[in-house]
PDB file of C-alpha atoms in Angstrom:
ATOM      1  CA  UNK K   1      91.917  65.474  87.526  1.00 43.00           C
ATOM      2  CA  UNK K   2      90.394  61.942  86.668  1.00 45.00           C
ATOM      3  CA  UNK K   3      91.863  59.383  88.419  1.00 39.00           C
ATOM      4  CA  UNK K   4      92.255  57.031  85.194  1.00 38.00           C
ATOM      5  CA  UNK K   5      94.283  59.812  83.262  1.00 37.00           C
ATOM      6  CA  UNK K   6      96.259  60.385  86.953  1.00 35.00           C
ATOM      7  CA  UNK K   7      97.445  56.975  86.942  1.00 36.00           C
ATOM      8  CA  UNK K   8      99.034  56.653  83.757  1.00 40.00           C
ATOM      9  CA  UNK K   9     101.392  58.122  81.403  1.00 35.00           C
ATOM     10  CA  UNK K  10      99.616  61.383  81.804  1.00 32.00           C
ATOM     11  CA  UNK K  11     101.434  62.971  78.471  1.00 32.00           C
ATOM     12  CA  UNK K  12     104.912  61.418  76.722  1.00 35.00           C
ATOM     13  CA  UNK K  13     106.784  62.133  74.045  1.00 34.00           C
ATOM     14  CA  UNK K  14     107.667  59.538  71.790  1.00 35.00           C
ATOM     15  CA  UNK K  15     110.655  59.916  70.047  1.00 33.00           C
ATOM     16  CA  UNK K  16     111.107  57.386  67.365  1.00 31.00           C
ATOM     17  CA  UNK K  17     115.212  55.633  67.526  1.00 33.00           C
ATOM     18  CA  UNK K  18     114.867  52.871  64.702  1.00 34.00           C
ATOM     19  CA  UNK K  19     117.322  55.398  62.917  1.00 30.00           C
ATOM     20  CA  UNK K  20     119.688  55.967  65.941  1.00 32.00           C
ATOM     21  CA  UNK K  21     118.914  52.612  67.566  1.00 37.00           C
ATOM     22  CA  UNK K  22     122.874  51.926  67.749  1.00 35.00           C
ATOM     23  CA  UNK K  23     123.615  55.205  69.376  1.00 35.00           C
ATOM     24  CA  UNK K  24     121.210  54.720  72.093  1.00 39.00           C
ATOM     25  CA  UNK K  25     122.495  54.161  75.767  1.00 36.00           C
ATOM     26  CA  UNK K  26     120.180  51.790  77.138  1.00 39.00           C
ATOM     27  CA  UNK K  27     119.142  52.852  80.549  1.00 41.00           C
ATOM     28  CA  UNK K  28     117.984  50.308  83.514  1.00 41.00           C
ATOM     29  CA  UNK K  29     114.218  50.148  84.687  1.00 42.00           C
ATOM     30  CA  UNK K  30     113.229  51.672  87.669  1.00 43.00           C
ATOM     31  CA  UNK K  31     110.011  50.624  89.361  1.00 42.00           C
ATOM     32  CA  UNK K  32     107.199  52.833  88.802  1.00 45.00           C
ATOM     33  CA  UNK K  33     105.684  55.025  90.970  1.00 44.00           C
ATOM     34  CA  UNK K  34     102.211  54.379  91.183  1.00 46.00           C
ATOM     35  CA  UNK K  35     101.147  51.093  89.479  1.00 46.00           C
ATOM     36  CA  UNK K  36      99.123  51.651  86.400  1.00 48.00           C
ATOM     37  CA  UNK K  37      95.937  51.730  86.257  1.00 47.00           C
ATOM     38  CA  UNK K  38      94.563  48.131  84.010  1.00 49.00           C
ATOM     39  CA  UNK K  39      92.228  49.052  80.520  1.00 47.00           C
ATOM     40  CA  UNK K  40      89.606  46.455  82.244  1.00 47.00           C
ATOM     41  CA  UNK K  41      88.841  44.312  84.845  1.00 43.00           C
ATOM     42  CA  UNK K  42      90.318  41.380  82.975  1.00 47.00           C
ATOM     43  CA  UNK K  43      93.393  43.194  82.232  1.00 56.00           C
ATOM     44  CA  UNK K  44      95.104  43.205  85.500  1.00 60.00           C
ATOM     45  CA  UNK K  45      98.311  43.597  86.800  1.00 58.00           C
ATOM     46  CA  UNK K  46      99.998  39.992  87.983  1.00 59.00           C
ATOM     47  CA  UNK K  47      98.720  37.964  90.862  1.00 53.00           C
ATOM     48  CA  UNK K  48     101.791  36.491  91.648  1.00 53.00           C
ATOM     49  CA  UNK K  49     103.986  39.441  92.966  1.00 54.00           C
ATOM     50  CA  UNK K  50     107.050  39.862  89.491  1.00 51.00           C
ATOM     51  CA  UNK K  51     110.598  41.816  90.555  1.00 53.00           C
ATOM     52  CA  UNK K  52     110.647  44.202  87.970  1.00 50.00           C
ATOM     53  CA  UNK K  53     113.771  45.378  89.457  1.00 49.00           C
ATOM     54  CA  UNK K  54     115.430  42.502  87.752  1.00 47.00           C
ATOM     55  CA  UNK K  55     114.250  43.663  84.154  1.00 47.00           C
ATOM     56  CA  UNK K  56     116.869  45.555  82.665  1.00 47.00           C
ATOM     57  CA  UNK K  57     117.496  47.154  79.418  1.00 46.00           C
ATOM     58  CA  UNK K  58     121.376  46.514  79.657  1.00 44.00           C
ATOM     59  CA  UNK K  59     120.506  43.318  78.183  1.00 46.00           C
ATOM     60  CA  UNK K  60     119.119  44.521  75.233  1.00 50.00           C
ATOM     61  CA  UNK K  61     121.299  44.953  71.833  1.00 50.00           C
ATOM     62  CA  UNK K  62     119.509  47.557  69.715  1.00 53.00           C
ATOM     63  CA  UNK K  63     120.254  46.457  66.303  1.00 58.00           C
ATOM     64  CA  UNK K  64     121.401  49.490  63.653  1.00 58.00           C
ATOM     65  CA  UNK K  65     118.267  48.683  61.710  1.00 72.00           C
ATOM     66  CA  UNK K  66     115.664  46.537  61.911  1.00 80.00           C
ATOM     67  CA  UNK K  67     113.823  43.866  58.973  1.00 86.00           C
ATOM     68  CA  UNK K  68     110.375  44.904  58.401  1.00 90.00           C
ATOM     69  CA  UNK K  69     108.541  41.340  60.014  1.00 90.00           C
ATOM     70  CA  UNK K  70     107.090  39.218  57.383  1.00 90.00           C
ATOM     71  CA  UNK K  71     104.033  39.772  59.094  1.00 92.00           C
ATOM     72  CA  UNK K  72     102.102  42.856  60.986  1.00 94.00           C
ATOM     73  CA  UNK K  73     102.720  45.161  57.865  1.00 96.00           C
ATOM     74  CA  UNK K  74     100.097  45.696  55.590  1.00 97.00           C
ATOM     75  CA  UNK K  75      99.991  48.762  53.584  1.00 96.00           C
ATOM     76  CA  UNK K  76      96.873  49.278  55.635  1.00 97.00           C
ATOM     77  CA  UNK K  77      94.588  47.458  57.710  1.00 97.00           C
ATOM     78  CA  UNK K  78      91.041  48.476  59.420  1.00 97.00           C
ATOM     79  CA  UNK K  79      90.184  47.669  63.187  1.00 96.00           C
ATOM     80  CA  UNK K  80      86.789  48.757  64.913  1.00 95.00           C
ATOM     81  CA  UNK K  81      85.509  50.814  61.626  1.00 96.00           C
ATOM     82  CA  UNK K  82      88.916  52.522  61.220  1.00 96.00           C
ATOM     83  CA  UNK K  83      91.358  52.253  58.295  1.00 98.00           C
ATOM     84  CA  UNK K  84      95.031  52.784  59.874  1.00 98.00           C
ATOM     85  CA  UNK K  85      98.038  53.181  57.099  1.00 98.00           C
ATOM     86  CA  UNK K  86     101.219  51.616  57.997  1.00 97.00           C
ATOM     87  CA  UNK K  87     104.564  53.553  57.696  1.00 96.00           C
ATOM     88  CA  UNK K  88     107.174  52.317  55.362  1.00 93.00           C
ATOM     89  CA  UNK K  89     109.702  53.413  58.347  1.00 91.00           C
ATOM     90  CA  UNK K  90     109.997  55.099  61.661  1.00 90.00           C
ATOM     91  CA  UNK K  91     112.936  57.256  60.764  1.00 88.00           C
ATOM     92  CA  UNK K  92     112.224  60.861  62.015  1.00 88.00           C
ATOM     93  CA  UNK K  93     108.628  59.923  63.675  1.00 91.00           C
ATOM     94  CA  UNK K  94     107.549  61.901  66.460  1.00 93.00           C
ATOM     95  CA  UNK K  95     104.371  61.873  68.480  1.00 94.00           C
ATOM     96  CA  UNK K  96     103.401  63.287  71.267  1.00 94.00           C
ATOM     97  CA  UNK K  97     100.455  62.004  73.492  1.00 94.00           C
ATOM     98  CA  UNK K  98      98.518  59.598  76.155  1.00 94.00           C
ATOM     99  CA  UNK K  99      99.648  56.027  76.737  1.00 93.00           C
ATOM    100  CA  UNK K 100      98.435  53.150  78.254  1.00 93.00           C
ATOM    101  CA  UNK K 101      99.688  49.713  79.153  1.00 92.00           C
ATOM    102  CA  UNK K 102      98.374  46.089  78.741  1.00 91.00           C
ATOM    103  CA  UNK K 103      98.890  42.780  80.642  1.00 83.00           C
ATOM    104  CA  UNK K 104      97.099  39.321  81.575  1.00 88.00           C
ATOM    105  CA  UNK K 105      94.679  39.966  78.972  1.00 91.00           C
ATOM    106  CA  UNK K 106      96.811  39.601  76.337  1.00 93.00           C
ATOM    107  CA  UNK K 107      99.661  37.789  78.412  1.00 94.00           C
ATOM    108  CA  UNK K 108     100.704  34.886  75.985  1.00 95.00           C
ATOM    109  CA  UNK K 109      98.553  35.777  72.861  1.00 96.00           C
ATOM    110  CA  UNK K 110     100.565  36.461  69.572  1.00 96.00           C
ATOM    111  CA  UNK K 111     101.300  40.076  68.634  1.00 97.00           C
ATOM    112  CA  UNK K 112     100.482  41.316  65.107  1.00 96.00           C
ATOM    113  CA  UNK K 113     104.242  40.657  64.369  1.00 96.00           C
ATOM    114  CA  UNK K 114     103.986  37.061  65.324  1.00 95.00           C
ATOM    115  CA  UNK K 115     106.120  37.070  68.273  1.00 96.00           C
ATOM    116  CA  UNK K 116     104.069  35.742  71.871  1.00 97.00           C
ATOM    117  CA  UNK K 117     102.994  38.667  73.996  1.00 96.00           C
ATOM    118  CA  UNK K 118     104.889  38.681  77.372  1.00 95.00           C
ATOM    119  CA  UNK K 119     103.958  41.337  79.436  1.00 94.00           C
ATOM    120  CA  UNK K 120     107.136  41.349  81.550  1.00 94.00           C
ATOM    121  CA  UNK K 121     109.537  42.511  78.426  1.00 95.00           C
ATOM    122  CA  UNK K 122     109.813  45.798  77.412  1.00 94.00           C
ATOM    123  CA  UNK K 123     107.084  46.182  74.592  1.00 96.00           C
ATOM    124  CA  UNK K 124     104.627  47.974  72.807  1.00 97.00           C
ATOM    125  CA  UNK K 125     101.815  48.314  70.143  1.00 98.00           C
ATOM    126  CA  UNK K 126     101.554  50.930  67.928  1.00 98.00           C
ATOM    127  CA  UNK K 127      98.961  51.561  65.561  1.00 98.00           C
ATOM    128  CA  UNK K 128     101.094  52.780  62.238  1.00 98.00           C
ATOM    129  CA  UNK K 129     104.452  51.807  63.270  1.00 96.00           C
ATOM    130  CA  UNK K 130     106.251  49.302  61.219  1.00 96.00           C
ATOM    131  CA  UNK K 131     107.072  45.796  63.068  1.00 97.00           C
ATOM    132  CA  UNK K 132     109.487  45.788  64.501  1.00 95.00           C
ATOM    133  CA  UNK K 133     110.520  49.639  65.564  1.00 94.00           C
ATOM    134  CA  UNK K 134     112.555  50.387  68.951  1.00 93.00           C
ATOM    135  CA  UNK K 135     111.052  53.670  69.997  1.00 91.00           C
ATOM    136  CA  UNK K 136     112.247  56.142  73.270  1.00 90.00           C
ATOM    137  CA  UNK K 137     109.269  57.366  75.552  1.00 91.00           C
ATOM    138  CA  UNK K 138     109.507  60.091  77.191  1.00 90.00           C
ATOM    139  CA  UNK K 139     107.232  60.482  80.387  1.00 90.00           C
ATOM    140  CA  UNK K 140     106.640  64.122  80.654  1.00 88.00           C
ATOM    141  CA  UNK K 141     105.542  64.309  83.692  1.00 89.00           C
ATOM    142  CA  UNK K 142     109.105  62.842  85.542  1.00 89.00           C
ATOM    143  CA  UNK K 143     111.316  62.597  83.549  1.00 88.00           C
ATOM    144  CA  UNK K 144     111.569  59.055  82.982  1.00 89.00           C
ATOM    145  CA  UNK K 145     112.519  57.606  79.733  1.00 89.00           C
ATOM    146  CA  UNK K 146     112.493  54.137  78.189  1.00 90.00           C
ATOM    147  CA  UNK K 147     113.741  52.167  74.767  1.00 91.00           C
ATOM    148  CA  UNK K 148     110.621  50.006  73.990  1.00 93.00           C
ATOM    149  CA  UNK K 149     110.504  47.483  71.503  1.00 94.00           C
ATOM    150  CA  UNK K 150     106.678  48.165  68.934  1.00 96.00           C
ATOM    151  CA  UNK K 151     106.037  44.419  67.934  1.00 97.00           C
ATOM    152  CA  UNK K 152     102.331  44.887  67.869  1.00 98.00           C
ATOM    153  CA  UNK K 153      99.382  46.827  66.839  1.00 98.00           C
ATOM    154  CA  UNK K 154      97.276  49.313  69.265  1.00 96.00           C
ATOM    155  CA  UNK K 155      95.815  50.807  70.750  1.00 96.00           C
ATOM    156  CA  UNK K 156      92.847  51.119  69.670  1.00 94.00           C
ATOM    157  CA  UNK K 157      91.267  53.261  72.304  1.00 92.00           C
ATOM    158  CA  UNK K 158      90.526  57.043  71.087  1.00 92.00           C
ATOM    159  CA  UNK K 159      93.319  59.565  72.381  1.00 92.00           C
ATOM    160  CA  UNK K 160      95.534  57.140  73.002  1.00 94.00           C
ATOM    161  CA  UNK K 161      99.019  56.621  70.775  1.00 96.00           C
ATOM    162  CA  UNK K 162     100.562  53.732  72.542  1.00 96.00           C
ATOM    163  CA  UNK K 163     100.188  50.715  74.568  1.00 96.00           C
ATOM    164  CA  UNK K 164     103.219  49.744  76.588  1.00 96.00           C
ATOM    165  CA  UNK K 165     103.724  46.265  78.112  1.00 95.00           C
ATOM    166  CA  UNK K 166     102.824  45.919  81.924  1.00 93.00           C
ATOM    167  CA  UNK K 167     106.990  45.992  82.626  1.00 93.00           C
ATOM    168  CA  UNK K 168     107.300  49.118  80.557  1.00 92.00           C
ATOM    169  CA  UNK K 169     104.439  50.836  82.160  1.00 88.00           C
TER     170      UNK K 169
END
């Protein structure tokens, strides 16, 4: 099996919570693994070594529902050649597929919602999502799951649904 596709969320499910977001019992993160494999040479894991013991979800209050972001919602939007149409919500949206993470790269940088990218909170980018969406992944392969919060746009890599945040990965 390629050694890329080894390394990383192999196949999730992502089920969509912006609906059930104040049922959800936020669960702690445990360290990964194997560390991810970075998208390129400039997007690398930390130098300095980061405790993501410490990171936990307990902290986070998912709100019942969630204002679409003033910005990071177009009806549509194109990127690389490709026109992308954004959802008016997340309620019942499942997908099922490969995702990927991102970190120093983008570490700092605003997110198509506005909000700075910091690649130690729990995070993602989604291509069609609105902004913001809490979403549950679900890593198929051991049965880890994780709340995430979408507050960006991406990936926008072929085969890929989702990018997570380097502490979500």
């Amino acid at each position: 099996m390629d050694q890329l596709i080894k390394n990383r969320w192999l196949i999730f499910n992502a089920l969509w919570v912006a609906a059930l977001c104040g049922a959800c019992n936020p669960v702690g993160l445990a360290p990964p693994a194997d560390t991810p494999t970075p998208l390129s040479r400039a997007d690398e894991r930390p130098i300095a070594g980061y405790d993501l013991t410490l990171v936990s979800m307990a902290e986070v209050e998912l709100p019942n529902k969630l204002a679409k972001s003033n910005i990071g919602n177009p009806q549509s939007y194109e990127e690389f050649g490709k026109r992308y149409e954004v959802l008016n919500s997340s309620e019942g949206f499942r997908e099922k597929g490969i995702a990927s993470w991102y970190g120093i790269d983008f570490h700092g940088r605003a997110t198509s919602s506005g909000e700075i990218y910091d690649m130690y909170q729990i995070t993602a980018a989604h291509k069609t999502l609105p902004l913001p969406t809490y979403v549950r992944v679900n890593n198929l392969d051991n049965g880890r799951t994780l709340v995430v919060k979408v507050n960006d746009r991406g990936p926008f890599i072929e085969g890929r649904i989702i990018d997570l945040s380097y502490a979500a990965a």
